[in-house]
Amino acid sequence: MDLFLQTLVSGFLKGGLYALIGMGMTLIMGVMGIINLAHGQIMMVSMYLTYSLFTLLGIDPYLSLFLGAPVIFTLGLLIQQHLLNPLLRVETILPENQVLMTVGIGMVLTEIMRFIFSSDFKSVKTPYSNATIFWGEISFSVPLMIDFAIAVALTAALFFFLVKTDLGRSIRATAQDRTAASLMGVDTERITYITFGIGSALAAAAGTLLMPIFYLYPDMGGPFTRKAFVICILGGLGSTVGAIFGGITLGLAEAFGATYVGMEYEDMIGLVIFLLVLLFLPGGFRWLTKA
């Protein structure tokens, strides 16, 4: 029973971080109607930024969140403005050329990081990286608990922004019906810049939170893009609330798979669930909410 509870706690805490990663991708998906296949690579760039701030200036990874997120927000905004939006105005034989562009952007970001930092594995060791607290026989990783608390706070802030602010309402209106939003006076092109920036900033926040407990290398972006995509499918494409359920489901599935099946099957179990959802629940958890 203790092993089951330990696995449940670990999976739930990791799922909170996964939800943050998935919300960034699904927000972009909801507004722009494309899957950002550079999502994990943008997160990887944020992790290298956090690593550099720690090793060069001694800035704690959690404090670097206040620097990294705005920088990556700006990077995402510029990508959308100068690389993705111009493709909307060009007629090509490929209908999803924006998606293909994100693949190219991901490759470029990976190779730039490899050129600067090499392919070596890197990590950030803080005094609390391996800290744990115990409740009976159940252990809680201190950095993972901090990560979960910050992820919950960022999620609450995102929902407050989307529901209570004019800009947030404009983003939701654009996601629901771009043409109608435009007719109502919403500058939908500007909304796409901002949305891509926010989605990138959420990925950056997740990457920064991962740094105290995860290793870093240039090719890690691909696996995290895949995880974010699985979360979006589980939660229902374009549903920010669904991404929370999707992230926690994936975190629990990986944790229980690693414990009861084998550590090497962790990723495979997540992908099996992804295929089962596609087959038997194509709308994911979107039926739980209309958000």
PDB file of C-alpha atoms in Angstrom:
ATOM      1  CA  MET A   1       0.000   0.000   0.000  1.00  0.00           C
ATOM      2  CA  ASP A   2       2.869   2.380   0.785  1.00  0.00           C
ATOM      3  CA  LEU A   3       4.363   1.734  -2.659  1.00  0.00           C
ATOM      4  CA  PHE A   4       1.009   2.521  -4.294  1.00  0.00           C
ATOM      5  CA  LEU A   5       0.643   5.787  -2.353  1.00  0.00           C
ATOM      6  CA  GLN A   6       4.256   6.744  -3.074  1.00  0.00           C
ATOM      7  CA  THR A   7       3.692   6.180  -6.783  1.00  0.00           C
ATOM      8  CA  LEU A   8       0.424   8.126  -6.657  1.00  0.00           C
ATOM      9  CA  VAL A   9       2.125  11.127  -5.017  1.00  0.00           C
ATOM     10  CA  SER A  10       5.067  11.088  -7.437  1.00  0.00           C
ATOM     11  CA  GLY A  11       2.817  10.783 -10.483  1.00  0.00           C
ATOM     12  CA  PHE A  12       0.481  13.530  -9.324  1.00  0.00           C
ATOM     13  CA  LEU A  13       3.307  16.001  -8.638  1.00  0.00           C
ATOM     14  CA  LYS A  14       4.954  15.254 -11.986  1.00  0.00           C
ATOM     15  CA  GLY A  15       1.566  15.541 -13.673  1.00  0.00           C
ATOM     16  CA  GLY A  16       1.253  19.107 -12.415  1.00  0.00           C
ATOM     17  CA  LEU A  17       4.381  20.048 -14.361  1.00  0.00           C
ATOM     18  CA  TYR A  18       3.188  18.158 -17.411  1.00  0.00           C
ATOM     19  CA  ALA A  19      -0.082  20.112 -17.267  1.00  0.00           C
ATOM     20  CA  LEU A  20       1.873  23.367 -17.449  1.00  0.00           C
ATOM     21  CA  ILE A  21       3.727  22.115 -20.530  1.00  0.00           C
ATOM     22  CA  GLY A  22       0.501  20.947 -22.165  1.00  0.00           C
ATOM     23  CA  MET A  23      -1.404  24.177 -21.486  1.00  0.00           C
ATOM     24  CA  GLY A  24       1.130  26.184 -23.495  1.00  0.00           C
ATOM     25  CA  MET A  25       0.725  23.962 -26.537  1.00  0.00           C
ATOM     26  CA  THR A  26      -3.053  23.683 -26.309  1.00  0.00           C
ATOM     27  CA  LEU A  27      -3.444  27.462 -25.939  1.00  0.00           C
ATOM     28  CA  ILE A  28      -1.561  27.947 -29.212  1.00  0.00           C
ATOM     29  CA  MET A  29      -3.569  25.138 -30.790  1.00  0.00           C
ATOM     30  CA  GLY A  30      -6.865  26.702 -29.710  1.00  0.00           C
ATOM     31  CA  VAL A  31      -6.137  30.147 -31.136  1.00  0.00           C
ATOM     32  CA  MET A  32      -4.069  29.350 -34.226  1.00  0.00           C
ATOM     33  CA  GLY A  33      -5.369  25.914 -35.097  1.00  0.00           C
ATOM     34  CA  ILE A  34      -1.874  24.462 -35.489  1.00  0.00           C
ATOM     35  CA  ILE A  35       0.285  22.158 -33.384  1.00  0.00           C
ATOM     36  CA  ASN A  36       3.522  23.810 -32.352  1.00  0.00           C
ATOM     37  CA  LEU A  37       6.071  21.052 -32.904  1.00  0.00           C
ATOM     38  CA  ALA A  38       8.846  23.294 -31.547  1.00  0.00           C
ATOM     39  CA  HIS A  39       7.195  23.461 -28.109  1.00  0.00           C
ATOM     40  CA  GLY A  40       9.679  21.140 -26.394  1.00  0.00           C
ATOM     41  CA  GLN A  41      12.636  22.831 -28.083  1.00  0.00           C
ATOM     42  CA  ILE A  42      11.459  26.247 -26.815  1.00  0.00           C
ATOM     43  CA  MET A  43      11.286  24.711 -23.337  1.00  0.00           C
ATOM     44  CA  MET A  44      14.813  23.355 -23.841  1.00  0.00           C
ATOM     45  CA  VAL A  45      16.103  26.855 -24.701  1.00  0.00           C
ATOM     46  CA  SER A  46      14.572  28.129 -21.472  1.00  0.00           C
ATOM     47  CA  MET A  47      16.362  25.393 -19.534  1.00  0.00           C
ATOM     48  CA  TYR A  48      19.715  26.406 -21.056  1.00  0.00           C
ATOM     49  CA  LEU A  49      18.959  30.010 -20.111  1.00  0.00           C
ATOM     50  CA  THR A  50      18.254  28.905 -16.535  1.00  0.00           C
ATOM     51  CA  TYR A  51      21.442  26.820 -16.529  1.00  0.00           C
ATOM     52  CA  SER A  52      23.492  29.796 -17.770  1.00  0.00           C
ATOM     53  CA  LEU A  53      22.040  32.175 -15.182  1.00  0.00           C
ATOM     54  CA  PHE A  54      22.853  29.665 -12.435  1.00  0.00           C
ATOM     55  CA  THR A  55      26.402  28.812 -13.519  1.00  0.00           C
ATOM     56  CA  LEU A  56      27.491  32.320 -14.587  1.00  0.00           C
ATOM     57  CA  LEU A  57      25.628  34.554 -12.136  1.00  0.00           C
ATOM     58  CA  GLY A  58      24.602  32.149  -9.371  1.00  0.00           C
ATOM     59  CA  ILE A  59      20.902  32.944  -9.797  1.00  0.00           C
ATOM     60  CA  ASP A  60      18.647  30.298  -8.248  1.00  0.00           C
ATOM     61  CA  PRO A  61      16.565  28.432 -10.878  1.00  0.00           C
ATOM     62  CA  TYR A  62      13.301  29.513  -9.283  1.00  0.00           C
ATOM     63  CA  LEU A  63      14.344  33.179  -9.323  1.00  0.00           C
ATOM     64  CA  SER A  64      15.454  32.865 -12.955  1.00  0.00           C
ATOM     65  CA  LEU A  65      11.804  32.173 -13.760  1.00  0.00           C
ATOM     66  CA  PHE A  66      11.242  35.948 -13.586  1.00  0.00           C
ATOM     67  CA  LEU A  67      13.938  36.502 -16.236  1.00  0.00           C
ATOM     68  CA  GLY A  68      13.506  33.431 -18.416  1.00  0.00           C
ATOM     69  CA  ALA A  69       9.743  33.614 -18.947  1.00  0.00           C
ATOM     70  CA  PRO A  70       9.753  37.200 -20.336  1.00  0.00           C
ATOM     71  CA  VAL A  71      12.717  36.393 -22.597  1.00  0.00           C
ATOM     72  CA  ILE A  72      11.035  33.294 -24.004  1.00  0.00           C
ATOM     73  CA  PHE A  73       7.721  35.180 -24.291  1.00  0.00           C
ATOM     74  CA  THR A  74       9.532  37.679 -26.519  1.00  0.00           C
ATOM     75  CA  LEU A  75      11.159  34.855 -28.487  1.00  0.00           C
ATOM     76  CA  GLY A  76       7.765  33.239 -29.070  1.00  0.00           C
ATOM     77  CA  LEU A  77       6.193  36.538 -30.072  1.00  0.00           C
ATOM     78  CA  LEU A  78       8.954  37.177 -32.627  1.00  0.00           C
ATOM     79  CA  ILE A  79       8.685  33.640 -34.017  1.00  0.00           C
ATOM     80  CA  GLN A  80       4.970  34.084 -34.556  1.00  0.00           C
ATOM     81  CA  GLN A  81       5.312  37.585 -36.003  1.00  0.00           C
ATOM     82  CA  HIS A  82       8.223  36.998 -38.386  1.00  0.00           C
ATOM     83  CA  LEU A  83       8.191  33.271 -39.177  1.00  0.00           C
ATOM     84  CA  LEU A  84       4.665  31.902 -38.833  1.00  0.00           C
ATOM     85  CA  ASN A  85       2.189  34.670 -39.613  1.00  0.00           C
ATOM     86  CA  PRO A  86       3.811  35.549 -43.007  1.00  0.00           C
ATOM     87  CA  LEU A  87       3.052  31.969 -44.122  1.00  0.00           C
ATOM     88  CA  LEU A  88      -0.679  32.702 -43.810  1.00  0.00           C
ATOM     89  CA  ARG A  89      -0.384  35.223 -46.639  1.00  0.00           C
ATOM     90  CA  VAL A  90       1.512  32.919 -48.994  1.00  0.00           C
ATOM     91  CA  GLU A  91      -0.179  30.355 -51.196  1.00  0.00           C
ATOM     92  CA  THR A  92       1.671  27.033 -51.158  1.00  0.00           C
ATOM     93  CA  ILE A  93       0.920  23.459 -52.138  1.00  0.00           C
ATOM     94  CA  LEU A  94       1.256  22.453 -48.498  1.00  0.00           C
ATOM     95  CA  PRO A  95      -1.815  23.330 -46.416  1.00  0.00           C
ATOM     96  CA  GLU A  96      -0.056  22.960 -43.067  1.00  0.00           C
ATOM     97  CA  ASN A  97       3.095  24.916 -43.839  1.00  0.00           C
ATOM     98  CA  GLN A  98       2.992  26.628 -40.435  1.00  0.00           C
ATOM     99  CA  VAL A  99       3.295  23.245 -38.728  1.00  0.00           C
ATOM    100  CA  LEU A 100       6.242  22.360 -40.943  1.00  0.00           C
ATOM    101  CA  MET A 101       7.818  25.698 -40.057  1.00  0.00           C
ATOM    102  CA  THR A 102       7.611  24.831 -36.349  1.00  0.00           C
ATOM    103  CA  VAL A 103       9.455  21.579 -37.127  1.00  0.00           C
ATOM    104  CA  GLY A 104      12.203  23.602 -38.775  1.00  0.00           C
ATOM    105  CA  ILE A 105      12.314  26.083 -35.896  1.00  0.00           C
ATOM    106  CA  GLY A 106      12.712  23.198 -33.453  1.00  0.00           C
ATOM    107  CA  MET A 107      15.652  21.799 -35.452  1.00  0.00           C
ATOM    108  CA  VAL A 108      17.344  25.193 -35.637  1.00  0.00           C
ATOM    109  CA  LEU A 109      16.950  25.822 -31.897  1.00  0.00           C
ATOM    110  CA  THR A 110      18.371  22.368 -31.134  1.00  0.00           C
ATOM    111  CA  GLU A 111      21.442  22.894 -33.290  1.00  0.00           C
ATOM    112  CA  ILE A 112      22.050  26.411 -31.944  1.00  0.00           C
ATOM    113  CA  MET A 113      22.060  25.052 -28.375  1.00  0.00           C
ATOM    114  CA  ARG A 114      24.316  22.168 -29.438  1.00  0.00           C
ATOM    115  CA  PHE A 115      26.747  24.652 -31.049  1.00  0.00           C
ATOM    116  CA  ILE A 116      26.858  26.826 -27.928  1.00  0.00           C
ATOM    117  CA  PHE A 117      26.764  24.207 -25.155  1.00  0.00           C
ATOM    118  CA  SER A 118      27.836  20.955 -26.955  1.00  0.00           C
ATOM    119  CA  SER A 119      25.848  17.718 -26.626  1.00  0.00           C
ATOM    120  CA  ASP A 120      27.011  17.002 -23.065  1.00  0.00           C
ATOM    121  CA  PHE A 121      24.451  16.373 -20.358  1.00  0.00           C
ATOM    122  CA  LYS A 122      24.217  19.264 -17.916  1.00  0.00           C
ATOM    123  CA  SER A 123      22.384  19.787 -14.634  1.00  0.00           C
ATOM    124  CA  VAL A 124      21.928  22.317 -11.876  1.00  0.00           C
ATOM    125  CA  LYS A 125      22.781  21.186  -8.369  1.00  0.00           C
ATOM    126  CA  THR A 126      21.166  23.260  -5.648  1.00  0.00           C
ATOM    127  CA  PRO A 127      21.140  22.589  -1.871  1.00  0.00           C
ATOM    128  CA  TYR A 128      17.527  21.412  -2.195  1.00  0.00           C
ATOM    129  CA  SER A 129      17.822  19.319  -5.387  1.00  0.00           C
ATOM    130  CA  ASN A 130      17.794  16.028  -3.463  1.00  0.00           C
ATOM    131  CA  ALA A 131      15.872  17.223  -0.389  1.00  0.00           C
ATOM    132  CA  THR A 132      12.911  15.105   0.729  1.00  0.00           C
ATOM    133  CA  ILE A 133      10.425  15.209   3.562  1.00  0.00           C
ATOM    134  CA  PHE A 134       8.553  12.219   4.946  1.00  0.00           C
ATOM    135  CA  TRP A 135       4.954  11.664   5.991  1.00  0.00           C
ATOM    136  CA  GLY A 136       4.950   8.223   7.507  1.00  0.00           C
ATOM    137  CA  GLU A 137       6.520   5.936   4.922  1.00  0.00           C
ATOM    138  CA  ILE A 138       5.717   8.303   2.029  1.00  0.00           C
ATOM    139  CA  SER A 139       8.502  10.599   0.809  1.00  0.00           C
ATOM    140  CA  PHE A 140       7.931  13.941  -0.909  1.00  0.00           C
ATOM    141  CA  SER A 141      10.595  15.512  -3.122  1.00  0.00           C
ATOM    142  CA  VAL A 142      10.977  19.126  -1.964  1.00  0.00           C
ATOM    143  CA  PRO A 143      11.789  20.596  -5.425  1.00  0.00           C
ATOM    144  CA  LEU A 144       8.935  18.636  -6.983  1.00  0.00           C
ATOM    145  CA  MET A 145       6.539  20.003  -4.348  1.00  0.00           C
ATOM    146  CA  ILE A 146       7.792  23.549  -5.015  1.00  0.00           C
ATOM    147  CA  ASP A 147       7.400  22.937  -8.758  1.00  0.00           C
ATOM    148  CA  PHE A 148       3.843  21.728  -8.257  1.00  0.00           C
ATOM    149  CA  ALA A 149       2.922  24.759  -6.098  1.00  0.00           C
ATOM    150  CA  ILE A 150       4.354  27.195  -8.666  1.00  0.00           C
ATOM    151  CA  ALA A 151       2.623  25.308 -11.506  1.00  0.00           C
ATOM    152  CA  VAL A 152      -0.715  25.611  -9.676  1.00  0.00           C
ATOM    153  CA  ALA A 153      -0.122  29.339  -9.085  1.00  0.00           C
ATOM    154  CA  LEU A 154       0.753  29.911 -12.761  1.00  0.00           C
ATOM    155  CA  THR A 155      -2.311  27.933 -13.844  1.00  0.00           C
ATOM    156  CA  ALA A 156      -4.554  30.039 -11.612  1.00  0.00           C
ATOM    157  CA  ALA A 157      -2.937  33.212 -12.960  1.00  0.00           C
ATOM    158  CA  LEU A 158      -3.500  32.035 -16.541  1.00  0.00           C
ATOM    159  CA  PHE A 159      -7.186  31.337 -15.927  1.00  0.00           C
ATOM    160  CA  PHE A 160      -7.637  34.688 -14.175  1.00  0.00           C
ATOM    161  CA  PHE A 161      -5.996  36.364 -17.181  1.00  0.00           C
ATOM    162  CA  LEU A 162      -8.165  34.498 -19.704  1.00  0.00           C
ATOM    163  CA  VAL A 163     -11.435  35.048 -17.830  1.00  0.00           C
ATOM    164  CA  LYS A 164     -11.101  38.458 -16.180  1.00  0.00           C
ATOM    165  CA  THR A 165      -9.057  40.631 -18.565  1.00  0.00           C
ATOM    166  CA  ASP A 166     -10.037  42.150 -21.907  1.00  0.00           C
ATOM    167  CA  LEU A 167      -6.968  40.696 -23.589  1.00  0.00           C
ATOM    168  CA  GLY A 168      -7.777  37.264 -22.191  1.00  0.00           C
ATOM    169  CA  ARG A 169     -11.369  37.505 -23.434  1.00  0.00           C
ATOM    170  CA  SER A 170     -10.041  38.509 -26.869  1.00  0.00           C
ATOM    171  CA  ILE A 171      -7.834  35.407 -26.911  1.00  0.00           C
ATOM    172  CA  ARG A 172     -10.797  33.201 -25.988  1.00  0.00           C
ATOM    173  CA  ALA A 173     -12.995  34.898 -28.592  1.00  0.00           C
ATOM    174  CA  THR A 174     -10.342  34.358 -31.277  1.00  0.00           C
ATOM    175  CA  ALA A 175     -10.045  30.714 -30.268  1.00  0.00           C
ATOM    176  CA  GLN A 176     -13.808  30.207 -30.513  1.00  0.00           C
ATOM    177  CA  ASP A 177     -14.422  32.022 -33.807  1.00  0.00           C
ATOM    178  CA  ARG A 178     -11.636  34.009 -35.426  1.00  0.00           C
ATOM    179  CA  THR A 179     -13.853  35.618 -38.068  1.00  0.00           C
ATOM    180  CA  ALA A 180     -16.497  36.724 -35.577  1.00  0.00           C
ATOM    181  CA  ALA A 181     -13.828  38.079 -33.240  1.00  0.00           C
ATOM    182  CA  SER A 182     -12.347  40.081 -36.102  1.00  0.00           C
ATOM    183  CA  LEU A 183     -15.775  41.496 -36.989  1.00  0.00           C
ATOM    184  CA  MET A 184     -16.187  42.548 -33.351  1.00  0.00           C
ATOM    185  CA  GLY A 185     -13.009  44.627 -33.579  1.00  0.00           C
ATOM    186  CA  VAL A 186     -10.451  42.194 -32.175  1.00  0.00           C
ATOM    187  CA  ASP A 187      -7.022  42.489 -33.800  1.00  0.00           C
ATOM    188  CA  THR A 188      -6.684  38.737 -34.338  1.00  0.00           C
ATOM    189  CA  GLU A 189      -3.191  38.963 -35.848  1.00  0.00           C
ATOM    190  CA  ARG A 190      -1.913  40.710 -32.717  1.00  0.00           C
ATOM    191  CA  ILE A 191      -3.715  38.094 -30.623  1.00  0.00           C
ATOM    192  CA  THR A 192      -1.786  35.317 -32.375  1.00  0.00           C
ATOM    193  CA  TYR A 193       1.539  37.017 -31.516  1.00  0.00           C
ATOM    194  CA  ILE A 194       0.587  37.318 -27.876  1.00  0.00           C
ATOM    195  CA  THR A 195      -0.852  33.810 -27.661  1.00  0.00           C
ATOM    196  CA  PHE A 196       2.279  32.218 -29.095  1.00  0.00           C
ATOM    197  CA  GLY A 197       4.310  34.287 -26.644  1.00  0.00           C
ATOM    198  CA  ILE A 198       2.181  33.142 -23.683  1.00  0.00           C
ATOM    199  CA  GLY A 199       2.336  29.510 -24.803  1.00  0.00           C
ATOM    200  CA  SER A 200       6.115  29.782 -25.115  1.00  0.00           C
ATOM    201  CA  ALA A 201       6.374  31.458 -21.693  1.00  0.00           C
ATOM    202  CA  LEU A 202       4.398  28.581 -20.125  1.00  0.00           C
ATOM    203  CA  ALA A 203       6.821  26.110 -21.722  1.00  0.00           C
ATOM    204  CA  ALA A 204       9.692  28.242 -20.427  1.00  0.00           C
ATOM    205  CA  ALA A 205       8.253  28.195 -16.907  1.00  0.00           C
ATOM    206  CA  ALA A 206       7.922  24.411 -17.012  1.00  0.00           C
ATOM    207  CA  GLY A 207      11.519  24.085 -18.234  1.00  0.00           C
ATOM    208  CA  THR A 208      12.807  26.334 -15.482  1.00  0.00           C
ATOM    209  CA  LEU A 209      10.923  24.343 -12.839  1.00  0.00           C
ATOM    210  CA  LEU A 210      12.396  21.107 -14.207  1.00  0.00           C
ATOM    211  CA  MET A 211      16.010  22.268 -13.948  1.00  0.00           C
ATOM    212  CA  PRO A 212      16.621  21.452 -10.240  1.00  0.00           C
ATOM    213  CA  ILE A 213      15.509  17.834 -10.779  1.00  0.00           C
ATOM    214  CA  PHE A 214      16.212  17.073 -14.441  1.00  0.00           C
ATOM    215  CA  TYR A 215      19.249  16.854 -16.684  1.00  0.00           C
ATOM    216  CA  LEU A 216      19.660  18.937 -19.818  1.00  0.00           C
ATOM    217  CA  TYR A 217      20.867  18.158 -23.337  1.00  0.00           C
ATOM    218  CA  PRO A 218      20.064  19.625 -26.793  1.00  0.00           C
ATOM    219  CA  ASP A 219      17.922  16.726 -28.056  1.00  0.00           C
ATOM    220  CA  MET A 220      15.545  16.686 -25.093  1.00  0.00           C
ATOM    221  CA  GLY A 221      13.096  19.017 -26.856  1.00  0.00           C
ATOM    222  CA  GLY A 222      11.686  16.291 -29.115  1.00  0.00           C
ATOM    223  CA  PRO A 223      10.541  13.976 -26.294  1.00  0.00           C
ATOM    224  CA  PHE A 224       8.911  16.884 -24.454  1.00  0.00           C
ATOM    225  CA  THR A 225       7.155  18.045 -27.620  1.00  0.00           C
ATOM    226  CA  ARG A 226       5.770  14.515 -27.864  1.00  0.00           C
ATOM    227  CA  LYS A 227       4.634  14.602 -24.226  1.00  0.00           C
ATOM    228  CA  ALA A 228       2.952  17.969 -24.748  1.00  0.00           C
ATOM    229  CA  PHE A 229       1.183  16.614 -27.837  1.00  0.00           C
ATOM    230  CA  VAL A 230      -0.027  13.543 -25.927  1.00  0.00           C
ATOM    231  CA  ILE A 231      -1.329  15.813 -23.149  1.00  0.00           C
ATOM    232  CA  CYS A 232      -3.201  17.941 -25.708  1.00  0.00           C
ATOM    233  CA  ILE A 233      -4.820  14.841 -27.206  1.00  0.00           C
ATOM    234  CA  LEU A 234      -5.726  13.474 -23.779  1.00  0.00           C
ATOM    235  CA  GLY A 235      -7.192  16.789 -22.698  1.00  0.00           C
ATOM    236  CA  GLY A 236      -8.892  17.586 -25.992  1.00  0.00           C
ATOM    237  CA  LEU A 237      -7.226  19.858 -28.535  1.00  0.00           C
ATOM    238  CA  GLY A 238      -7.564  23.512 -27.564  1.00  0.00           C
ATOM    239  CA  SER A 239      -8.903  22.869 -24.054  1.00  0.00           C
ATOM    240  CA  THR A 240      -6.783  24.483 -21.325  1.00  0.00           C
ATOM    241  CA  VAL A 241      -8.774  22.796 -18.546  1.00  0.00           C
ATOM    242  CA  GLY A 242      -8.491  19.487 -20.360  1.00  0.00           C
ATOM    243  CA  ALA A 243      -4.702  19.925 -20.489  1.00  0.00           C
ATOM    244  CA  ILE A 244      -4.652  19.829 -16.671  1.00  0.00           C
ATOM    245  CA  PHE A 245      -6.433  16.466 -16.648  1.00  0.00           C
ATOM    246  CA  GLY A 246      -4.246  15.275 -19.525  1.00  0.00           C
ATOM    247  CA  GLY A 247      -1.023  16.259 -17.762  1.00  0.00           C
ATOM    248  CA  ILE A 248      -1.979  14.581 -14.499  1.00  0.00           C
ATOM    249  CA  THR A 249      -3.164  11.467 -16.352  1.00  0.00           C
ATOM    250  CA  LEU A 250       0.155  11.202 -18.200  1.00  0.00           C
ATOM    251  CA  GLY A 251       2.133  11.806 -15.004  1.00  0.00           C
ATOM    252  CA  LEU A 252       0.211   9.081 -13.161  1.00  0.00           C
ATOM    253  CA  ALA A 253       0.451   6.667 -16.096  1.00  0.00           C
ATOM    254  CA  GLU A 254       4.223   7.095 -16.326  1.00  0.00           C
ATOM    255  CA  ALA A 255       4.682   6.772 -12.568  1.00  0.00           C
ATOM    256  CA  PHE A 256       2.591   3.610 -12.237  1.00  0.00           C
ATOM    257  CA  GLY A 257       4.131   2.162 -15.387  1.00  0.00           C
ATOM    258  CA  ALA A 258       7.660   2.757 -14.076  1.00  0.00           C
ATOM    259  CA  THR A 259       6.794   1.233 -10.688  1.00  0.00           C
ATOM    260  CA  TYR A 260       4.726  -1.797 -11.644  1.00  0.00           C
ATOM    261  CA  VAL A 261       5.939  -2.586 -15.174  1.00  0.00           C
ATOM    262  CA  GLY A 262       9.472  -1.263 -15.501  1.00  0.00           C
ATOM    263  CA  MET A 263      11.322   2.039 -15.660  1.00  0.00           C
ATOM    264  CA  GLU A 264      12.244   1.425 -19.305  1.00  0.00           C
ATOM    265  CA  TYR A 265       8.547   1.204 -20.245  1.00  0.00           C
ATOM    266  CA  GLU A 266       7.616   4.590 -18.745  1.00  0.00           C
ATOM    267  CA  ASP A 267       7.370   6.433 -22.066  1.00  0.00           C
ATOM    268  CA  MET A 268       5.818   3.484 -23.873  1.00  0.00           C
ATOM    269  CA  ILE A 269       2.904   3.323 -21.421  1.00  0.00           C
ATOM    270  CA  GLY A 270       2.159   6.989 -21.965  1.00  0.00           C
ATOM    271  CA  LEU A 271       2.058   6.414 -25.728  1.00  0.00           C
ATOM    272  CA  VAL A 272      -0.195   3.365 -25.342  1.00  0.00           C
ATOM    273  CA  ILE A 273      -2.678   5.477 -23.389  1.00  0.00           C
ATOM    274  CA  PHE A 274      -2.412   8.098 -26.128  1.00  0.00           C
ATOM    275  CA  LEU A 275      -3.371   5.524 -28.769  1.00  0.00           C
ATOM    276  CA  LEU A 276      -6.229   4.154 -26.649  1.00  0.00           C
ATOM    277  CA  VAL A 277      -7.647   7.663 -26.201  1.00  0.00           C
ATOM    278  CA  LEU A 278      -7.432   8.275 -29.948  1.00  0.00           C
ATOM    279  CA  LEU A 279      -9.298   5.038 -30.600  1.00  0.00           C
ATOM    280  CA  PHE A 280     -11.968   5.119 -27.907  1.00  0.00           C
ATOM    281  CA  LEU A 281     -12.142   8.734 -26.677  1.00  0.00           C
ATOM    282  CA  PRO A 282     -11.186  10.938 -29.661  1.00  0.00           C
ATOM    283  CA  GLY A 283     -12.293  14.120 -27.911  1.00  0.00           C
ATOM    284  CA  GLY A 284     -10.108  13.389 -24.890  1.00  0.00           C
ATOM    285  CA  PHE A 285     -11.225  14.895 -21.583  1.00  0.00           C
ATOM    286  CA  ARG A 286     -12.812  17.851 -23.368  1.00  0.00           C
ATOM    287  CA  TRP A 287     -16.220  16.406 -22.550  1.00  0.00           C
ATOM    288  CA  LEU A 288     -15.497  17.270 -18.895  1.00  0.00           C
ATOM    289  CA  THR A 289     -15.500  20.976 -19.657  1.00  0.00           C
ATOM    290  CA  LYS A 290     -16.263  23.451 -22.383  1.00  0.00           C
ATOM    291  CA  ALA A 291     -13.202  25.625 -21.516  1.00  0.00           C
TER     292      ALA A 291
END
